[in-house]
Every structure is written in C-alpha cells, then in structure tokens.
Amino acid sequence: MIVESLAGKRVAITGATGFLGTALTERLLRRVPDCELVLVVRPGRRGADQRVQRDVLRNDAFDQLRRQAAESPASNPAGSPASNPAGSPDGETYDAETYEEMTARRVTAVAGDVAVDGLGLDDEGRALLASCDIVIHAAATVNFDSALDDAVEVNLLGPSRVAAVLAEADSKAHLIAVSTCYVAGSRRGAAPEELVDDSPFFTDVDWRDEVASARRARRDAEQASRSPERLASLSTQARRELGAAGIPALSEKVESLRRRWVDEQLTQAGRARASSLGFPDAYAFTKALGERALAETRGDIAVSIVRPSIIESALAEPRPGWIRGFRMAEPVIAAYARGLLKEFPGVPEGIIDVIPVDLVVSAILAVAARGPVDPSPDVIQVASGSVNPLKYGTLFDLVSSWFTEHPVYDEHNQPIPVPRWSFPGRGRVARQLQRAQKSLESADRVLSSLPLRGRHALMSAGLEERRQQLGRASEYVELYGSYAECEAIYQLDRLTELWRSLDDDDRSSFGFDPSVIDWHHYVHDVHLPSMVGQARLKMAPGTSAGRTESRSSRLRRQVLDPQRHLAVFDLENTLIASNVVASYAWLATRELDDLDRVRFVTRTLREAPRLLALDRRDRSDFLRYFYRRFEGAAVDRIDADCAEMLSDLILAKSFPRGIRRIREHRQAGHKTLLITGALDFVIAPLKPLFDHIIAAEMGSSDGCYDGRLTAVPPTGEARYQTLVDFAELHGLDLRESVAYADSTSDLPMLEAVGFPVAVNPETKLAALARRRGWLIEHWSKCAGAPSKLLPLAPRGHHRTRRTADLARSA
C-alpha cells in the first residue's frame, strides 16, 4: 500500500538537512518508486542547491543508494529492471543512472525559511511547494536550550506559516507536521493521542500573546545588553580572556559576548516560561503552542500531526546505528563515559521513551500513504513506553555495563572507570556541580594571574577545560534532568490501528512497531558502538579515537605540507627565551663596572611590576615607553654590541627545535617571515635565517638613536595588518599559511592564517588553542646551554659616555 500510494507523488520536506529530514529523504529515494522530492532549506551562504548537495545528499545515510547506482550496469535493454531502476508504475523507463543523475532528476532544492512569513519563498518556490501532493514539515529548533524567540518563530509559527503558503495557493496538499510527544508536558500517567486544544492542560494560554511576549523579550534584552554597566562588564571579561590582544580583537570579543549574553537571557526566559506551565523546556512548550496555532489557522488544508518521543539512532535503516549529530541522550552518555557525570537525576523506575529514527520515518510515510482523515488534524504518536518500556534504571545498567567492558581512555592512556549513580534529585546534583565549579574557578583565577608558559600554562588550560566540562555537565542536568524524571505514558492507539492496516510487504519494508525492539541489543550492539564513533571518544590507548597518527603529528605534517605559502614567526618566547628587557639589559651593562651593574639591576627589578602591568595592558604602549631608554645611544657602538650579543644572549637562549622548524619551512619551499616588536638593529644578526624580517625601527640623528620609533611597532593588530599587507604584496594566501606565536597579544595574527601554532603559550593562549584544536608546540633551550640568573653582558673594553648614558636612562 505505501509504495503504491506514494509512487509518482511530489513530496516536499522542510528541515531536510536535519536528522529526521535526511532519513526521510533517503527512504523516499530508496524505497518509493519515482516520487519527486522538493527540499525546502535555508540557503545560507552557499545557496539551496549547494546546501542540499553538501548537507543532505553527501551524508553517509545515502551510501546504500550510492552503492546500488555504482553496481548498476551502464546500459540495459528497455524494460529490464536496470532500465527502470525506480520501478515507475506508469511504464516510463530510464537508462541506468549514476547516483548524481538520479538525485538531480528526482530532487529539487528550494530556498525557504520557516522562521519568516511566507517562508521567504520566491514565486517559483511558492508554486512548486503548492504543487506538492504531500508536505512533511520536519523543520524545528530542536536545541533544548534555544532562545525563546527563536523557538517561537520556528516551532510555534513555522507549521502555521507552511499551512498559510499552501492555503494561499489553494493547494490540495496533505500537510504532515512533525511535533513531539512532550507537548503533553510533565504530566504523570496516560498521555493520549489528542490535540493540545482537546486537553485541559494550559487552556488559558493564548499563543498570540506568547509570540508578542517573546519578541518583546528580545528587544528588552538587546537594549539591556547595551547599557554602560553591561558593556563595561563585558569589556572586563573580554580582556580577562584575551589579555592584550589589541583593540579590534577585544572589540570583536565584546560584541560576541554581548550577543551571547542576549541569547542567554532569552534561553533563561524560555526555561522559566516553559517551567511555569509544566513543560520540561521551551522546545516542548513552543511545539505545543505550534499545534494549537496550526489547528486554528490551517484553513482548509488537511493536516496530520505525528508526535515522536525521543528520536535516536536507526535500528536498521539506512543502516543500524546511523545517526546525524548529537541527539538528547548522547551528550549525557558521553559525559558519563568520560567520568564527568558522577551523578544524574532521574527516577530509575521511570521510562525513557526512546524511538529509533527509522521507525519514525516509516510511521510518517504510512500516514502520508494513508492520507488525511476526519476530523482533521488527526494525531499519531510514535513512542515505545506504553508497549515496550525502557526503564531509566535499565538504560543506566546497559550503558554502565557496556562502558565497563569498553572503557574510554584518558589523555594518559588510562581507562576511565564509570561511576554508579544513586539517582538523586536534580537540586542535589546541581549543587554538587556548582560547588566543584566554584573551586575550579578560584584555582583558575589564581593560576591565570601567574606568568605561566608552555607546559605549566597547559596545566592551567587543563583546569579551565575541566571547569568548562563541569559547566556542560551542569547544563545537561538542567536541560535533560526533567526528561529523566518524566513519568508520562504516551498512548499509541492510532499508531497501532495504522500498523494493523498494513499488509505484510508494508510491515517488512516500513516497520514501525516499537514492540519488536530488543533494548539490550539496541543499546549494546547498535546505538553505543555508533555513538562512540560519532562522539570521537578515545576507545583504546595510544592515539585519539580510531587514528593511527597522533593529532599533533597530523597537524605538524599539515603545517609543513609543500602547499603552504608562508610561515610567519614571532620571536620572543617563540624562538628564543628572551625579551626586549633582557636584550636592553645586556646592551646597557656592556660597559658598566660592578657597582653600576648592581645599581642597574636594582632599578630594573624595582620597576619590573610596572613594566609587566604596562605590557599586559598594551604591548605597543609598553614598547614605546621602554625604547625611550635608547635615546642618546651611539649607533655604531650599539650595532657592534648587537653582533656580539647574538652568540652570548640570543643563540644561547634560542630554541633549537624552533630554528629547525624555520629551516624545514624553507626546505619545503615556503617563504619565511619574522615579525617582531624587537628593534631591527637588535635582531639584525638573525637575517640569514629568514627570507624577510619586519621589526620595530628607531630614528637616529648625529650618530645616535633618538629613542623614538619611526612607525607603529608590529604587535597586536598592527602585526596582523603587517602580515596582511605582506601577503598581498607577495601574492600569498593566508589561508595556506602558518603562524607561530606565544601570546594572546598575537591573536590577530594567529587568527589570520589557516594554520596557527601556539608555541610555549601563556595561560590564556594555551586555553584558547586547546579549545580551537590548534597545534601546540613546547620548544626549549638546548640542554647544557649557559643559564644566567640575570641577562647581563660580559664586560667590554670600551667604556664611552654614550653607553654609560644608556645604562643610566634605565
């Protein structure tokens, strides 16, 4: 019945790039003869056609279809099975097609957005949608922590907008709106297959008022986010996270934090409003109101509502375990396997109502084949709890036993033992996590204030990562705890009736009977093996999940690939364990006697806290201030001393692996560039190492340096602009370039290239590099290299008034 009823029909699907939409698209193409598909997708930057090709048709769900097309003969006699691969009932035949040819013939992409009135369709798209026989509305904001107004625009108003477009065109299409069983709210006991309006639940709530309120909440939050107090707080937070990254980077961070703050206010508003009406979250709340709005505004459009429970990985089709993205259970299971969730709330005797995605697809297609029924809209729930319940305690035991046998490994290649849960209330778990977070935040503040670098900084970054993991665990408790405590039983009377109406062939090809699920088999043999791959969990000691090559080795191979164009390096703490203060101290003490050296060191140490604070606040201002000490220094004397300083200070403190990396880039054919805030005459001896050097330059007159820079020193945003100008001048693509640096003040330069590398990173950069997956290198001085407590030069033979003045200027 199903195949025959849908054959040759034109079916539109919204939300085709999502989990359920992709599964629907695959099943219709593979199982239903010669139906046409109209996929309504948000175009984004690539356009609708490109999005469908990249985000839908290239998904691994279609591997079976691709194999079938590849195995088909190149040509066949007319009327043979291969010449009519779709089995068209009208007798129309096609030569054997490639997968690409078949999808090009049967799939049409339409740019549309259910979050706007009219779906944002042009005339052609509107006409195409209206010409469809069936419209499956699967688009939704499925994030349980989505902003209230986003959920309202998509989940509440989206179904009504689709119906309005169809009604305006006098379409005869059958609209199937995908909702959720959780529109029943946090009730206990039976939840029947009835419209929300037929329920006494929240009868006095007007969906139009909720739309207006959500939009007003967005405007209020936007206005509050721009108050002087809020912007000052966000600026402080940005500087705390990025340090002296430069005004553009800090400004961009502040704006990013402001937008995030607004979304957080709307997310909290959604949770509060949903909770006040007995819903677990804004998703279920807006879905319930969406059903009500659709029932009121559908006009003459025939509507069916399909309510799945928690949709999870496929039981059988398109392959066992197929899943797209993380659903509801996966983040919690992954956090548990990593040892992050020591406890989780829930009722062990309660039911976790899970349904595999292929059963949901089959039920939707059975509804589509059956057609609309009176009274419309009719409601069908697709769930398992009432006929084949999976108890929360049973699910935990299954997950625990599987990860006991197949543990996740930590960064030290040790198996992570999974804890036993005692199933406390949400409040207790939340308080435990909050206490742990506060302890880590206090430790993080202390470590962040210390001048840590390299591996020590990574320890602090690891602490920050742990704090973020605890934050995510707290979010899981808040977002999903109510689902673990839900005790509703979703009735399946109409689903059962539909199942009984099918013949044996339909039951074989379009099975949706939840009673056949063996939960032990599904969890142990289907879902978890697929999930650990999707989550990229490390399931064996050694390299990361499923890889034979370590991540660092893979990234190093990428940065040294001959296709790279440019390798740009910072100097201080990236290639040498020195800085501008050390080089100045060496030059200033070159001609001093012992007493003057003591005085110089004393003055410098006394000034160190002020210099460090200025450097952290603004690197360019620090360099301008510090370099004024060179005023009056003899050019010829300084140049001669710098040549000697090369071996005594710079080479002794250089990182051999860093020098080797420069040579490897040159051997690979990459241009090499040093951009440094150090003075050009100080680093002049390093010129043979690089193809190009860009450094700070100081003016001079009458044979003496005047202590003033001739241009903005190449640090922070100026370093970024210097790099951009250099790349443009030499015709280099920064997306194919590599940058090495140690500090967040270099963040603009690191973000400008396609392959950033953090070398001996300070704490803030270490944390950021770990979050973004950048290559992190730990380079050190050569073992046995001279180590001086203070960077003082060996005493010279020529004491001049000008060099003595240089020391006194400190």
Short mmCIF file of C-alpha atoms in Angstrom, two decimals, residues 152 155-161 163 177-180 183-184 187 194-211 273 277 279 283-299 303 305 307 376-379:
data_model
loop_
_atom_site.label_atom_id
_atom_site.label_comp_id
_atom_site.label_asym_id
_atom_site.label_seq_id
_atom_site.Cartn_x
_atom_site.Cartn_y
_atom_site.Cartn_z
CA VAL A 152 8.70 30.70 18.93
CA ASN A 155 8.49 25.74 16.39
CA LEU A 156 5.36 27.77 17.17
CA LEU A 157 4.84 29.78 13.99
CA GLY A 158 6.63 27.52 11.48
CA PRO A 159 3.79 24.98 10.93
CA SER A 160 1.22 27.76 10.52
CA ARG A 161 3.42 29.54 8.01
CA ALA A 163 -0.09 25.94 6.02
CA ALA A 177 3.51 18.33 10.83
CA VAL A 178 6.13 16.64 12.98
CA SER A 179 5.68 17.57 16.63
CA THR A 180 6.79 15.78 19.83
CA VAL A 183 3.67 18.53 24.22
CA ALA A 184 1.90 16.59 26.97
CA ARG A 187 2.34 15.00 33.44
CA GLU A 194 -5.35 14.12 21.11
CA LEU A 195 -4.91 17.73 20.08
CA VAL A 196 -3.45 20.11 22.63
CA ASP A 197 -6.72 22.07 22.46
CA ASP A 198 -8.63 18.95 23.48
CA SER A 199 -6.63 18.75 26.68
CA PRO A 200 -7.43 20.69 29.86
CA PHE A 201 -3.71 21.39 30.04
CA PHE A 202 -2.88 25.15 29.90
CA THR A 203 -6.20 26.03 28.24
CA ASP A 204 -5.97 29.74 29.06
CA VAL A 205 -2.66 30.37 27.27
CA ASP A 206 -3.02 32.42 24.08
CA TRP A 207 -0.30 31.57 21.57
CA ARG A 208 -0.50 35.06 20.03
CA ASP A 209 0.32 36.63 23.41
CA GLU A 210 3.30 34.28 23.74
CA VAL A 211 4.61 35.35 20.33
CA ARG A 273 8.09 30.32 30.94
CA LEU A 277 3.30 25.94 32.53
CA PHE A 279 6.77 21.83 30.29
CA TYR A 283 11.16 23.19 22.86
CA ALA A 284 8.17 21.22 24.17
CA PHE A 285 6.35 24.43 25.16
CA THR A 286 6.61 26.03 21.70
CA LYS A 287 5.79 22.75 19.96
CA ALA A 288 2.56 22.54 21.99
CA LEU A 289 1.61 26.10 21.07
CA GLY A 290 2.59 25.35 17.48
CA GLU A 291 -0.01 22.58 17.34
CA ARG A 292 -2.63 24.94 18.73
CA ALA A 293 -1.75 27.71 16.25
CA LEU A 294 -1.79 25.26 13.33
CA ALA A 295 -5.20 23.90 14.30
CA GLU A 296 -6.61 27.45 14.44
CA THR A 297 -5.07 28.83 11.24
CA ARG A 298 -4.86 25.87 8.81
CA GLY A 299 -7.98 26.87 6.89
CA VAL A 303 -3.36 18.26 8.44
CA ILE A 305 0.31 15.63 13.33
CA ARG A 307 4.46 13.10 17.54
CA SER A 376 -8.55 16.98 10.84
CA PRO A 377 -5.99 17.44 12.28
CA ASP A 378 -5.52 13.87 13.46
CA VAL A 379 -2.71 12.97 15.87
#
